[in-house]
CSV table of C-alpha atoms in Angstrom, one decimal:
chain,number,residue,atom,x,y,z
A,1,MET,CA,-0.2,-0.3,-0.3
A,2,SER,CA,1.5,3.1,-1.0
A,3,ALA,CA,1.8,6.6,1.3
A,4,PRO,CA,-0.6,9.1,1.1
A,5,ALA,CA,0.9,12.5,-0.4
A,6,ALA,CA,1.3,15.5,0.9
A,7,TRP,CA,-1.3,17.0,-0.5
A,8,ALA,CA,-4.0,14.2,0.6
A,9,VAL,CA,-2.9,14.5,3.6
A,10,SER,CA,-2.8,18.7,3.6
A,11,ASP,CA,-5.7,19.4,6.4
A,12,PRO,CA,-5.6,23.0,4.9
A,13,TYR,CA,-6.4,22.2,1.4
A,14,ALA,CA,-8.8,19.9,3.1
A,15,ASP,CA,-10.0,22.0,4.9
A,16,ALA,CA,-10.4,24.2,2.6
A,17,LEU,CA,-12.5,21.7,-0.5
A,18,ARG,CA,-15.6,21.3,2.4
A,19,THR,CA,-15.5,24.5,2.8
A,20,GLY,CA,-15.4,26.0,-0.7
A,21,ARG,CA,-13.2,29.5,-0.1
A,22,GLY,CA,-9.6,29.8,0.2
A,23,PRO,CA,-7.1,31.7,1.5
A,24,LEU,CA,-4.9,29.0,0.8
A,25,PHE,CA,-1.1,29.7,-1.4
A,26,LEU,CA,1.7,26.7,-2.3
A,27,ARG,CA,4.6,27.7,-0.9
A,28,ARG,CA,7.9,27.7,-1.7
A,29,THR,CA,11.4,26.6,0.2
A,30,ASP,CA,12.4,30.1,-0.1
A,31,GLY,CA,8.9,31.1,1.4
A,32,TRP,CA,7.1,32.5,-2.2
A,33,LEU,CA,3.8,32.0,-3.0
A,34,LEU,CA,1.1,30.0,-4.9
A,35,PRO,CA,-3.0,31.8,-4.3
A,36,LEU,CA,-5.0,29.9,-5.3
A,37,GLU,CA,-8.5,29.3,-6.6
A,38,VAL,CA,-10.1,27.3,-4.7
A,39,GLU,CA,-13.2,29.6,-4.6
A,40,ARG,CA,-13.5,29.4,-8.4
A,41,TRP,CA,-12.3,25.8,-8.6
A,42,CYS,CA,-15.5,24.7,-6.2
A,43,ALA,CA,-17.8,26.9,-8.2
A,44,ASP,CA,-19.9,26.1,-11.1
A,45,ALA,CA,-17.6,26.2,-15.0
A,46,ASP,CA,-16.9,29.4,-15.8
A,47,ALA,CA,-17.2,30.3,-19.5
A,48,ALA,CA,-13.2,29.1,-19.7
A,49,ASP,CA,-14.2,26.1,-18.6
A,50,ARG,CA,-16.8,25.3,-20.9
A,51,ALA,CA,-14.4,26.2,-23.9
A,52,VAL,CA,-12.2,24.3,-23.3
A,53,LEU,CA,-14.8,21.1,-22.7
A,54,ASP,CA,-16.4,22.2,-26.0
A,55,ARG,CA,-12.8,20.5,-27.6
A,56,CYS,CA,-12.8,17.8,-26.0
A,57,GLU,CA,-13.4,14.2,-28.1
A,58,GLY,CA,-14.8,10.6,-26.7
A,59,ALA,CA,-14.5,10.0,-22.9
A,60,VAL,CA,-12.4,12.4,-20.8
A,61,LEU,CA,-10.4,11.8,-18.1
A,62,ASP,CA,-10.0,14.7,-16.0
A,63,VAL,CA,-5.8,14.6,-13.9
A,64,GLY,CA,-5.4,16.3,-10.6
A,65,CYS,CA,-9.9,17.1,-10.6
A,66,GLY,CA,-10.5,18.7,-7.4
A,67,PRO,CA,-14.2,19.6,-6.2
A,68,GLY,CA,-14.4,18.4,-9.3
A,69,ARG,CA,-16.3,21.0,-11.7
A,70,LEU,CA,-15.1,19.7,-14.9
A,71,VAL,CA,-16.4,16.4,-15.0
A,72,ALA,CA,-19.4,17.8,-13.0
A,73,GLU,CA,-20.0,19.6,-16.1
A,74,LEU,CA,-19.6,16.6,-18.5
A,75,ALA,CA,-21.0,14.6,-16.6
A,76,ALA,CA,-24.7,16.9,-17.1
A,77,ARG,CA,-24.4,17.5,-20.4
A,78,GLY,CA,-24.4,13.5,-20.7
A,79,ARG,CA,-20.5,13.0,-22.3
A,80,THR,CA,-18.2,10.1,-20.1
A,81,ALA,CA,-16.0,11.5,-17.9
A,82,LEU,CA,-14.1,10.1,-14.3
A,83,GLY,CA,-12.3,12.5,-12.4
A,84,VAL,CA,-8.5,11.0,-10.7
A,85,ASP,CA,-6.6,12.9,-7.1
A,86,VAL,CA,-5.3,12.4,-4.9
A,87,SER,CA,-7.4,14.0,-1.8
A,88,GLU,CA,-9.7,11.8,-0.7
A,89,ALA,CA,-12.3,15.5,0.6
A,90,ALA,CA,-11.4,16.3,-3.5
A,91,VAL,CA,-13.3,13.0,-4.3
A,92,THR,CA,-16.5,13.2,-1.5
A,93,ARG,CA,-17.0,17.0,-3.0
A,94,THR,CA,-16.7,15.8,-7.2
A,95,LEU,CA,-18.8,12.9,-5.8
A,96,THR,CA,-21.9,15.0,-3.7
A,97,VAL,CA,-21.4,17.6,-7.7
A,98,GLY,CA,-22.5,15.1,-9.5
A,99,GLY,CA,-19.6,13.8,-10.8
A,100,GLN,CA,-17.5,10.4,-11.4
A,101,ALA,CA,-14.1,9.9,-9.7
A,102,LEU,CA,-11.3,7.5,-8.2
A,103,ARG,CA,-8.9,8.9,-5.0
A,104,ARG,CA,-5.9,7.9,-7.2
A,105,SER,CA,-2.8,9.7,-8.4
A,106,VAL,CA,-2.5,9.4,-12.3
A,107,PHE,CA,1.0,7.2,-12.0
A,108,ASP,CA,-1.0,4.8,-10.4
A,109,PRO,CA,-2.9,1.8,-12.8
A,110,LEU,CA,-6.4,3.8,-13.5
A,111,PRO,CA,-9.0,2.6,-16.4
A,112,GLY,CA,-9.3,2.9,-19.5
A,113,GLU,CA,-5.9,2.8,-19.8
A,114,GLY,CA,-5.2,3.5,-23.8
A,115,ARG,CA,-8.3,4.3,-24.5
A,116,TRP,CA,-9.3,8.0,-23.4
A,117,GLY,CA,-9.9,10.2,-26.3
A,118,THR,CA,-9.1,13.3,-23.7
A,119,VAL,CA,-7.5,13.6,-20.8
A,120,LEU,CA,-7.4,17.1,-19.3
A,121,LEU,CA,-5.0,19.5,-17.2
A,122,MET,CA,-6.3,21.9,-15.4
A,123,ASP,CA,-5.5,24.2,-12.7
A,124,GLY,CA,-1.6,24.4,-13.5
A,125,ASN,CA,-1.7,20.2,-13.5
A,126,ILE,CA,1.2,20.1,-16.0
A,127,GLY,CA,2.8,20.7,-12.4
A,128,ILE,CA,1.7,17.1,-11.0
A,129,GLY,CA,4.7,15.1,-9.4
A,130,GLY,CA,7.7,18.2,-10.7
A,131,ASP,CA,8.6,16.7,-14.4
A,132,PRO,CA,6.0,17.9,-16.6
A,133,GLY,CA,8.1,15.6,-19.7
A,134,THR,CA,7.9,12.6,-16.7
A,135,LEU,CA,3.7,13.6,-17.1
A,136,LEU,CA,3.6,14.1,-20.7
A,137,HIS,CA,5.0,10.2,-20.8
A,138,ARG,CA,2.6,9.0,-19.2
A,139,MET,CA,-0.6,10.7,-20.8
A,140,HIS,CA,0.3,8.6,-23.7
A,141,GLN,CA,0.1,5.9,-22.1
A,142,LEU,CA,-3.5,7.0,-21.4
A,143,LEU,CA,-4.9,8.1,-24.6
A,144,ARG,CA,-5.4,6.0,-27.5
A,145,PRO,CA,-4.2,7.2,-30.5
A,146,GLY,CA,-4.3,10.0,-31.6
A,147,GLY,CA,-5.8,11.3,-28.5
A,148,LEU,CA,-6.1,14.5,-27.2
A,149,LEU,CA,-4.4,16.5,-24.5
A,150,ILE,CA,-5.6,19.9,-23.0
A,151,ALA,CA,-3.1,20.9,-20.6
A,152,GLU,CA,-3.5,24.9,-18.9
A,153,THR,CA,0.1,26.5,-18.7
A,154,GLU,CA,0.6,29.3,-16.0
A,155,ARG,CA,1.2,32.8,-17.4
A,156,PRO,CA,4.6,34.1,-18.3
A,157,ASP,CA,7.1,32.4,-20.1
A,158,VAL,CA,8.3,30.6,-16.9
A,159,ASP,CA,9.2,27.2,-16.6
A,160,GLU,CA,10.1,25.8,-13.5
A,161,ARG,CA,10.1,22.7,-10.8
A,162,THR,CA,10.2,22.9,-7.1
A,163,GLU,CA,8.9,21.3,-3.8
A,164,VAL,CA,6.3,22.9,-2.3
A,165,GLN,CA,3.7,23.0,0.7
A,166,VAL,CA,0.5,23.7,0.8
A,167,VAL,CA,-0.3,27.1,4.2
A,168,THR,CA,-3.6,29.2,4.4
A,169,PRO,CA,-2.7,31.9,7.5
A,170,GLY,CA,-2.6,31.8,10.6
A,171,ARG,CA,-1.6,28.3,10.5
A,172,GLU,CA,1.8,26.0,9.9
A,173,ALA,CA,2.0,23.9,6.5
A,174,VAL,CA,0.9,19.9,6.9
A,175,GLY,CA,2.9,17.8,5.4
A,176,ASP,CA,6.5,17.1,3.6
A,177,PRO,CA,7.0,19.9,1.1
A,178,PHE,CA,6.5,17.7,-2.0
A,179,PRO,CA,7.3,18.0,-6.0
A,180,TRP,CA,5.8,21.2,-8.1
A,181,ALA,CA,6.1,22.4,-11.6
A,182,ARG,CA,4.9,25.8,-12.9
A,183,ILE,CA,5.6,25.7,-17.0
A,184,GLY,CA,4.2,28.2,-19.3
A,185,THR,CA,2.8,27.0,-22.7
A,186,PRO,CA,6.0,28.7,-24.5
A,187,ALA,CA,8.2,26.0,-22.7
A,188,LEU,CA,4.7,23.6,-21.9
A,189,LEU,CA,5.0,23.1,-26.1
A,190,ARG,CA,8.8,22.9,-26.5
A,191,LEU,CA,8.9,19.9,-24.5
A,192,ALA,CA,6.1,19.0,-25.8
A,193,ASP,CA,8.0,18.8,-29.3
A,194,ARG,CA,10.9,16.5,-27.3
A,195,ALA,CA,8.6,14.6,-25.9
A,196,GLY,CA,6.8,13.3,-28.8
A,197,TRP,CA,4.0,15.5,-29.2
A,198,LEU,CA,1.9,17.8,-32.2
A,199,THR,CA,0.8,20.4,-30.4
A,200,ALA,CA,-2.7,21.2,-32.4
A,201,ALA,CA,-3.8,24.0,-30.8
A,202,GLN,CA,-3.2,27.0,-28.0
A,203,TRP,CA,-5.9,29.7,-26.5
A,204,THR,CA,-6.0,32.7,-24.0
A,205,ALA,CA,-9.0,32.8,-21.5
A,206,GLY,CA,-9.3,36.1,-19.7
A,207,GLU,CA,-5.5,35.4,-17.8
A,208,ARG,CA,-5.8,31.7,-17.8
A,209,ARG,CA,-3.6,30.5,-20.6
A,210,PHE,CA,-4.8,27.4,-22.3
A,211,ALA,CA,-2.4,24.2,-24.9
A,212,ALA,CA,-4.4,21.1,-26.8
A,213,LEU,CA,-1.2,18.7,-27.6
A,214,ARG,CA,-1.6,15.2,-29.6
A,215,PRO,CA,0.7,12.3,-29.9
A,216,ARG,CA,3.1,12.3,-33.0
A,217,THR,CA,3.2,8.7,-33.0
A,218,ALA,CA,-0.2,6.1,-31.8
A,219,SER,CA,2.9,4.5,-30.6
A,220,SER,CA,3.0,5.2,-26.1
A,221,SER,CA,6.4,3.3,-25.7
A,222,ALA,CA,9.4,5.2,-25.7
A,223,GLU,CA,11.4,5.0,-22.8
A,224,PRO,CA,10.4,7.7,-19.9
A,225,PRO,CA,12.0,10.2,-18.9
A,226,LYS,CA,14.6,9.2,-15.9
A,227,SER,CA,13.4,11.1,-13.0
A,228,THR,CA,13.9,10.7,-9.3
A,229,ALA,CA,11.1,13.1,-8.6
A,230,VAL,CA,8.1,12.2,-9.6
A,231,ILE,CA,6.0,9.2,-7.6
A,232,SER,CA,6.6,9.6,-4.1
A,233,SER,CA,4.5,12.3,-3.7
A,234,GLN,CA,1.7,11.5,-5.9
A,235,ARG,CA,0.8,8.1,-4.8
A,236,ALA,CA,-2.4,7.2,-1.9
A,237,ARG,CA,-3.6,5.4,0.1
A,238,LYS,CA,-6.2,2.5,-2.2
A,239,THR,CA,-10.0,2.5,-1.0
A,240,SER,CA,-12.7,0.7,-2.2
A,241,ALA,CA,-12.2,1.6,-5.2
A,242,ASP,CA,-9.6,0.1,-6.2
């Protein structure tokens, strides 16, 4: 049985999802704070979200689904969709709002591997595991041939690997720091090109940035990038859903 991920056992994160409000931050080891948009995540899908979902093809896997606004919107449209998240609070809220979700790391075995029409990495989830190259390789394994990956990227052209903790003002951080990455669209497209992806589209919606990618070939047999930062922080305890 895997140890719980730092994100999954973070009380501030779980509390924020249960209440639907922040403030909540990712704090780097140097003290820099990245605000997390808890209220937006816990609201219904907005116009930018719905425009992303309009592009989705086939069955949709939402990686790091959080409180489930996207899978709930897809379910309301009659689409087949599943969310995965290492946070028990996130999965519980997703089920409550009408979506389907499993408490699982993206690096654990998942239903439908190699058959998903679209995989979503929204709200900065291209940063999961701290190594976007390794995460892109995992996306190859999940998508069907010719499938679509949609990632939400950072506004600046940043390309950062770091360690963070989830914190809220007035409370101590819970759990050890875990690897995270922040990457803008130009850096992601450069990385994706080297990793065997084609750029299908890129667009903005207000201050949010998105890129859509497709595997260059149908094969997912290429060797994954070497990384030691990725897997340990994104494992979660197995639940009855397994």
